[in-house]
CSV table of C-alpha atoms in Angstrom, one decimal:
chain,number,residue,atom,x,y,z
H,632,MET,CA,0.0,0.0,0.0
H,633,THR,CA,1.3,3.4,-1.0
H,634,ALA,CA,1.9,5.9,1.8
H,635,SER,CA,-1.3,7.8,2.4
H,636,ALA,CA,-0.3,10.0,5.4
H,637,SER,CA,2.8,11.4,6.9
H,638,SER,CA,3.8,14.0,9.4
H,639,ASN,CA,5.2,16.0,6.4
H,640,PHE,CA,1.9,16.6,4.7
H,641,GLU,CA,-1.9,16.5,5.6
H,642,PRO,CA,-4.6,14.7,3.9
H,643,GLY,CA,-6.5,17.0,1.6
H,644,ALA,CA,-3.5,19.2,1.0
H,645,PRO,CA,-2.8,20.3,-2.6
H,646,PHE,CA,-0.3,17.6,-4.0
H,647,ASP,CA,3.2,18.4,-4.8
H,648,PHE,CA,5.4,15.7,-6.1
H,649,ALA,CA,8.6,17.3,-4.8
H,650,THR,CA,7.2,17.2,-1.2
H,651,ILE,CA,6.4,13.5,-1.2
H,652,ALA,CA,9.7,12.8,-3.1
H,653,ASP,CA,11.4,14.4,0.0
H,654,ALA,CA,9.4,12.2,2.3
H,655,MET,CA,10.1,9.2,0.1
H,656,LYS,CA,13.9,9.7,0.8
H,657,THR,CA,13.4,9.4,4.6
H,658,MET,CA,10.5,6.9,4.7
H,659,GLY,CA,10.9,3.3,5.4
H,660,HIS,CA,10.9,1.0,2.3
H,661,SER,CA,11.2,3.7,-0.3
H,662,ALA,CA,14.2,5.2,1.5
H,663,TRP,CA,15.9,1.9,1.7
H,664,LEU,CA,15.3,1.4,-2.1
H,665,ASP,CA,16.7,4.9,-2.6
H,666,MET,CA,13.8,6.0,-4.7
H,667,LYS,CA,14.0,9.5,-6.3
H,668,ARG,CA,11.8,12.0,-8.2
H,669,HIS,CA,12.6,11.8,-12.0
H,670,ALA,CA,9.9,13.5,-14.1
H,671,GLU,CA,6.2,14.3,-14.0
H,672,GLY,CA,3.2,15.2,-16.2
H,673,PRO,CA,-0.5,16.1,-15.7
H,674,ASP,CA,-1.5,12.5,-14.9
H,675,TRP,CA,1.9,10.7,-14.5
H,676,VAL,CA,5.1,10.6,-12.7
H,677,GLU,CA,8.5,9.0,-13.1
H,678,ILE,CA,10.5,7.7,-10.2
H,679,ALA,CA,14.2,6.6,-10.4
H,680,LEU,CA,15.4,3.4,-8.7
H,681,PRO,CA,19.1,3.3,-8.6
H,682,TRP,CA,20.9,-0.1,-8.8
H,683,HIS,CA,22.3,-1.3,-5.5
H,684,ALA,CA,24.2,-4.6,-4.7
H,685,ASP,CA,21.9,-5.5,-1.9
H,686,ILE,CA,18.7,-5.4,-3.9
H,687,VAL,CA,19.8,-8.0,-6.6
H,688,ALA,CA,18.3,-11.3,-7.2
H,689,ASP,CA,21.5,-13.1,-8.2
H,690,PRO,CA,24.9,-11.8,-6.9
H,691,GLU,CA,26.8,-13.3,-9.8
H,692,SER,CA,24.7,-11.7,-12.6
H,693,GLY,CA,23.9,-8.5,-10.7
H,694,VAL,CA,20.4,-8.5,-12.0
H,695,LEU,CA,17.9,-6.7,-9.8
H,696,ALA,CA,15.2,-8.7,-8.1
H,697,SER,CA,11.6,-8.3,-9.2
H,698,GLY,CA,10.5,-7.2,-5.7
H,699,PRO,CA,12.0,-3.7,-6.0
H,700,ILE,CA,10.5,-3.2,-9.4
H,701,ILE,CA,7.0,-4.0,-7.8
H,702,SER,CA,7.7,-1.4,-5.1
H,703,LEU,CA,8.9,1.2,-7.7
H,704,MET,CA,5.7,0.7,-9.7
H,705,ASP,CA,3.4,0.7,-6.6
H,706,ASN,CA,4.8,4.0,-5.6
H,707,ALA,CA,4.8,5.5,-9.2
H,708,THR,CA,1.2,4.5,-10.0
H,709,GLY,CA,0.0,5.5,-6.5
H,710,ILE,CA,1.6,9.0,-6.7
H,711,ALA,CA,0.2,9.3,-10.3
H,712,VAL,CA,-3.2,9.1,-8.7
H,713,TRP,CA,-2.4,12.1,-6.5
H,714,LYS,CA,-0.9,14.0,-9.4
H,715,LYS,CA,-4.1,13.5,-11.4
H,716,ARG,CA,-6.4,14.5,-8.5
H,717,GLY,CA,-4.2,17.4,-7.6
H,718,TYR,CA,-4.7,16.6,-3.9
H,719,PHE,CA,-3.2,14.3,-1.5
H,720,LEU,CA,-6.0,12.0,-0.3
H,721,PRO,CA,-6.1,8.5,1.2
H,722,GLN,CA,-6.0,5.5,-1.1
H,723,VAL,CA,-5.2,1.9,-0.7
H,724,THR,CA,-3.8,-0.5,-3.5
H,725,VAL,CA,-6.4,-3.0,-4.5
H,726,ASP,CA,-4.3,-5.0,-6.9
H,727,LEU,CA,-1.3,-4.7,-9.1
H,728,ARG,CA,-0.2,-6.9,-11.9
H,729,VAL,CA,3.3,-6.9,-13.2
H,730,ASP,CA,4.6,-8.5,-16.5
H,731,TYR,CA,8.3,-8.9,-16.6
H,732,MET,CA,9.6,-8.3,-20.2
H,733,ARG,CA,13.3,-8.7,-19.6
H,734,PRO,CA,15.7,-8.4,-16.7
H,735,ALA,CA,17.0,-4.9,-15.7
H,736,ARG,CA,20.7,-4.2,-17.0
H,737,PRO,CA,23.1,-4.7,-14.0
H,738,GLY,CA,24.2,-1.4,-12.8
H,739,ALA,CA,21.5,0.6,-14.4
H,740,THR,CA,19.1,2.9,-12.7
H,741,VAL,CA,15.5,1.8,-13.4
H,742,ILE,CA,12.8,4.5,-14.2
H,743,GLY,CA,9.3,3.7,-13.2
H,744,ARG,CA,6.6,5.6,-15.0
H,745,GLY,CA,3.1,5.5,-13.5
H,746,GLU,CA,0.0,6.9,-15.1
H,747,CYS,CA,-3.5,7.2,-13.7
H,748,TYR,CA,-5.8,6.8,-16.8
H,749,LYS,CA,-9.2,7.0,-15.0
H,750,ILE,CA,-10.7,8.1,-11.7
H,751,THR,CA,-14.2,7.2,-10.8
H,752,ARG,CA,-16.1,7.9,-7.6
H,753,ASN,CA,-14.4,5.2,-5.7
H,754,PHE,CA,-11.5,3.9,-7.7
H,755,ALA,CA,-8.5,5.0,-9.6
H,756,PHE,CA,-7.1,2.9,-12.4
H,757,VAL,CA,-3.4,2.9,-13.2
H,758,ARG,CA,-0.9,1.5,-15.6
H,759,GLY,CA,2.9,1.9,-15.9
H,760,THR,CA,6.2,1.0,-17.5
H,761,ALA,CA,9.5,0.3,-15.9
H,762,TYR,CA,12.6,0.9,-18.2
H,763,ASP,CA,16.3,1.7,-18.1
H,764,GLU,CA,17.7,3.1,-21.4
H,765,SER,CA,14.5,3.6,-23.4
H,766,ILE,CA,10.8,3.4,-22.5
H,767,ASP,CA,10.5,1.6,-25.9
H,768,ASP,CA,12.5,-1.2,-24.6
H,769,PRO,CA,10.6,-1.9,-21.2
H,770,ILE,CA,11.7,-4.0,-18.4
H,771,ALA,CA,8.1,-4.4,-17.0
H,772,HIS,CA,4.6,-3.2,-17.6
H,773,VAL,CA,2.1,-2.9,-14.8
H,774,VAL,CA,-1.7,-2.4,-14.4
H,775,GLY,CA,-3.6,-1.9,-11.1
H,776,SER,CA,-6.2,-0.2,-9.2
H,777,PHE,CA,-6.5,1.7,-6.0
H,778,ILE,CA,-9.6,2.3,-3.8
H,779,LEU,CA,-10.2,5.9,-2.7
H,780,VAL,CA,-11.0,5.8,1.1
H,781,GLY,CA,-12.2,9.0,2.2
H,782,GLY,CA,-11.7,12.7,1.4
H,783,GLU,CA,-12.9,14.5,-1.6
H,784,VAL,CA,-11.2,16.8,-4.1
H,785,PRO,CA,-12.3,20.3,-3.1
H,786,ALA,CA,-15.0,21.7,-5.3
I,1140,MET,CA,15.0,-31.0,2.2
I,1141,THR,CA,16.9,-28.9,-0.3
I,1142,THR,CA,19.0,-26.0,0.9
I,1143,ILE,CA,17.4,-22.7,-0.1
I,1144,ILE,CA,19.7,-19.7,-0.2
I,1145,LEU,CA,17.6,-16.6,-0.4
I,1146,PRO,CA,18.8,-13.8,-2.7
I,1147,PRO,CA,20.6,-10.6,-1.4
I,1148,TYR,CA,17.3,-8.6,-1.9
I,1149,ALA,CA,15.3,-11.1,0.3
I,1150,LEU,CA,18.1,-11.0,3.1
I,1151,GLY,CA,18.2,-7.3,2.9
I,1152,LEU,CA,14.3,-7.0,3.4
I,1153,GLY,CA,14.9,-9.2,6.5
I,1154,CYS,CA,13.4,-12.4,5.1
I,1155,THR,CA,14.3,-15.9,6.5
I,1156,ILE,CA,13.0,-19.4,6.0
I,1157,ASP,CA,11.0,-19.4,9.3
I,1158,HIS,CA,10.0,-23.0,9.2
I,1159,MET,CA,8.9,-25.8,6.9
I,1160,ASP,CA,5.2,-26.6,6.5
I,1161,GLY,CA,5.6,-30.2,5.4
I,1162,ASP,CA,7.9,-29.9,2.2
I,1163,LEU,CA,7.0,-26.1,1.7
I,1164,PRO,CA,9.1,-23.3,3.1
I,1165,VAL,CA,7.4,-20.6,5.2
I,1166,ILE,CA,9.2,-17.2,4.6
I,1167,GLY,CA,9.2,-15.0,7.6
I,1168,CYS,CA,10.0,-11.3,7.9
I,1169,ASP,CA,10.0,-8.9,10.7
I,1170,TYR,CA,8.4,-5.5,10.5
I,1171,GLY,CA,11.0,-2.7,10.4
I,1172,PRO,CA,11.9,0.5,8.5
I,1173,ARG,CA,12.9,-1.5,5.4
I,1174,VAL,CA,9.5,-2.8,4.9
I,1175,ALA,CA,7.6,0.3,6.1
I,1176,GLY,CA,5.2,2.2,3.8
I,1177,ARG,CA,2.7,4.6,5.2
I,1178,PRO,CA,3.4,5.2,9.0
I,1179,GLY,CA,2.8,2.0,11.0
I,1180,PHE,CA,2.0,-0.2,7.9
I,1181,TRP,CA,3.8,-2.6,5.6
I,1182,HIS,CA,4.6,-1.2,2.1
I,1183,GLY,CA,2.6,-3.0,-0.7
I,1184,GLY,CA,5.9,-3.4,-2.6
I,1185,ALA,CA,7.6,-5.1,0.4
I,1186,LEU,CA,4.6,-7.4,0.9
I,1187,SER,CA,4.7,-8.2,-2.9
I,1188,GLY,CA,8.4,-9.0,-2.7
I,1189,LEU,CA,7.7,-11.4,0.2
I,1190,LEU,CA,4.9,-13.1,-1.7
I,1191,GLU,CA,7.1,-13.5,-4.8
I,1192,MET,CA,9.9,-14.8,-2.6
I,1193,ALA,CA,7.5,-17.4,-1.1
I,1194,ALA,CA,6.2,-18.3,-4.7
I,1195,VAL,CA,9.7,-18.9,-6.1
I,1196,THR,CA,11.0,-20.9,-3.1
I,1197,ALA,CA,8.1,-23.1,-3.3
I,1198,VAL,CA,8.9,-23.9,-6.9
I,1199,ARG,CA,12.5,-24.2,-6.0
I,1200,SER,CA,11.7,-26.7,-3.2
I,1201,ALA,CA,8.9,-28.6,-4.8
I,1202,LEU,CA,10.8,-29.1,-8.1
I,1203,ASP,CA,14.3,-29.0,-6.9
I,1204,ILE,CA,15.5,-26.5,-9.5
I,1205,GLU,CA,18.2,-24.0,-8.7
I,1206,MET,CA,17.0,-20.5,-8.0
I,1207,ARG,CA,19.0,-18.8,-10.8
I,1208,ARG,CA,17.1,-21.0,-13.4
I,1209,LEU,CA,13.8,-19.6,-12.2
I,1210,LYS,CA,12.6,-16.4,-14.1
I,1211,PRO,CA,9.4,-14.5,-13.1
I,1212,VAL,CA,7.1,-14.0,-16.1
I,1213,ASN,CA,4.4,-12.1,-14.3
I,1214,VAL,CA,2.7,-11.8,-11.0
I,1215,SER,CA,-0.8,-10.5,-10.0
I,1216,VAL,CA,-1.0,-9.4,-6.3
I,1217,GLN,CA,-4.3,-8.6,-4.5
I,1218,PHE,CA,-4.0,-6.6,-1.3
I,1219,MET,CA,-6.7,-7.4,1.3
I,1220,ARG,CA,-5.6,-6.1,4.6
I,1221,GLY,CA,-3.1,-3.5,5.8
I,1222,GLY,CA,0.0,-5.3,7.2
I,1223,VAL,CA,0.5,-3.7,10.7
I,1224,GLN,CA,3.9,-3.7,12.6
I,1225,LYS,CA,4.2,-7.5,13.1
I,1226,ARG,CA,6.3,-10.3,11.8
I,1227,THR,CA,4.7,-11.6,8.5
I,1228,TYR,CA,4.7,-15.0,6.9
I,1229,ALA,CA,4.2,-16.2,3.5
I,1230,ILE,CA,3.9,-19.5,1.7
I,1231,GLY,CA,3.8,-20.5,-2.0
I,1232,ARG,CA,2.0,-23.4,-3.5
I,1233,VAL,CA,2.7,-25.0,-6.9
I,1234,ILE,CA,-0.6,-25.2,-8.7
I,1235,ARG,CA,0.6,-26.6,-12.1
I,1236,GLU,CA,4.1,-27.7,-13.1
I,1237,GLY,CA,4.9,-27.7,-16.8
I,1238,ARG,CA,8.0,-28.4,-18.7
I,1239,ARG,CA,8.9,-24.6,-19.0
I,1240,LEU,CA,6.1,-22.8,-17.1
I,1241,VAL,CA,5.0,-23.2,-13.4
I,1242,ASN,CA,1.8,-21.8,-12.0
I,1243,VAL,CA,2.3,-20.8,-8.4
I,1244,SER,CA,0.2,-19.0,-5.8
I,1245,ALA,CA,1.2,-17.4,-2.5
I,1246,GLU,CA,-0.3,-16.0,0.5
I,1247,ALA,CA,0.9,-13.7,3.3
I,1248,TRP,CA,-0.5,-13.5,6.8
I,1249,GLN,CA,0.4,-12.1,10.3
I,1250,ASP,CA,-1.3,-13.7,13.4
I,1251,ASP,CA,-4.1,-15.7,11.6
I,1252,ARG,CA,-3.4,-17.6,8.5
I,1253,ALA,CA,-7.1,-17.6,7.6
I,1254,LYS,CA,-6.9,-13.8,7.4
I,1255,PRO,CA,-4.4,-13.2,4.6
I,1256,LEU,CA,-3.0,-9.7,4.1
I,1257,ALA,CA,-2.4,-10.4,0.4
I,1258,ARG,CA,-2.1,-13.1,-2.1
I,1259,ALA,CA,-0.3,-13.5,-5.4
I,1260,GLU,CA,-0.7,-15.5,-8.6
I,1261,MET,CA,2.5,-16.0,-10.5
I,1262,HIS,CA,3.9,-17.6,-13.5
I,1263,VAL,CA,7.5,-18.7,-13.3
I,1264,MET,CA,9.6,-19.9,-16.3
I,1265,ILE,CA,12.2,-22.6,-16.0
I,1266,ALA,CA,15.2,-21.6,-17.9
I,1267,ALA,CA,17.3,-24.2,-19.6
I,1268,ALA,CA,20.3,-25.5,-17.5
I,1269,LYS,CA,23.6,-24.1,-18.7
I,1270,ALA,CA,25.8,-26.7,-20.2
């Protein structure tokens, strides 16, 4: 489940990617994985996941484990929902499906692009792509949904 | 029982083989900063990582195939309850074993196995053994 509350920002506050990216640097799992703000658009964000020796699947090949890719995409798609809504409101991941196209290149930073393509009264629908050199040569594709659990975008 | 060596990522997260349930390994992971998401709760990605680990080690254990030959194809994770600040367990179960593809499911729970936090359905490919 993506972060939905922190001492650094209040639920219902206007959303700002830079603010949550600062929180991500100090908060638990995201901080351990060293996730950083990379880019953003109206309904999408990109987060960078730098390669680290302690998050690989196989020390010999240096290929990243798939777990950190899911964490990256959970964060990127969850933050994309706030980005589209424009406000920081509570939400919970319902499901996330990940297709792994190829291993990440050893040593390369992985970029996770999350997009929120539809919001209904109760749900947000997301998709995303993880890549290193080019988004046209993806590492993984994801699709998922979040349930919106209280709070409304101010009229 | 085959020896299962968990990958660096799993060890970093704090995963261990907690015990065996028959022939299947139960993976355990303590709550701590490395798995924390929103304050007081497990991160969905860390929970997914734990589920994947349980799924892959179940395949490794049931089929006796080295870990490095097992490649994730895809995974679908459903989140059902928030993971609170407690040790969390996960177990995988091989549903179908093909020549190249294995269907495996996994569940994660805390105090009560009948109340899972999350579950995963995963396809794992068996890569050819290197000559």
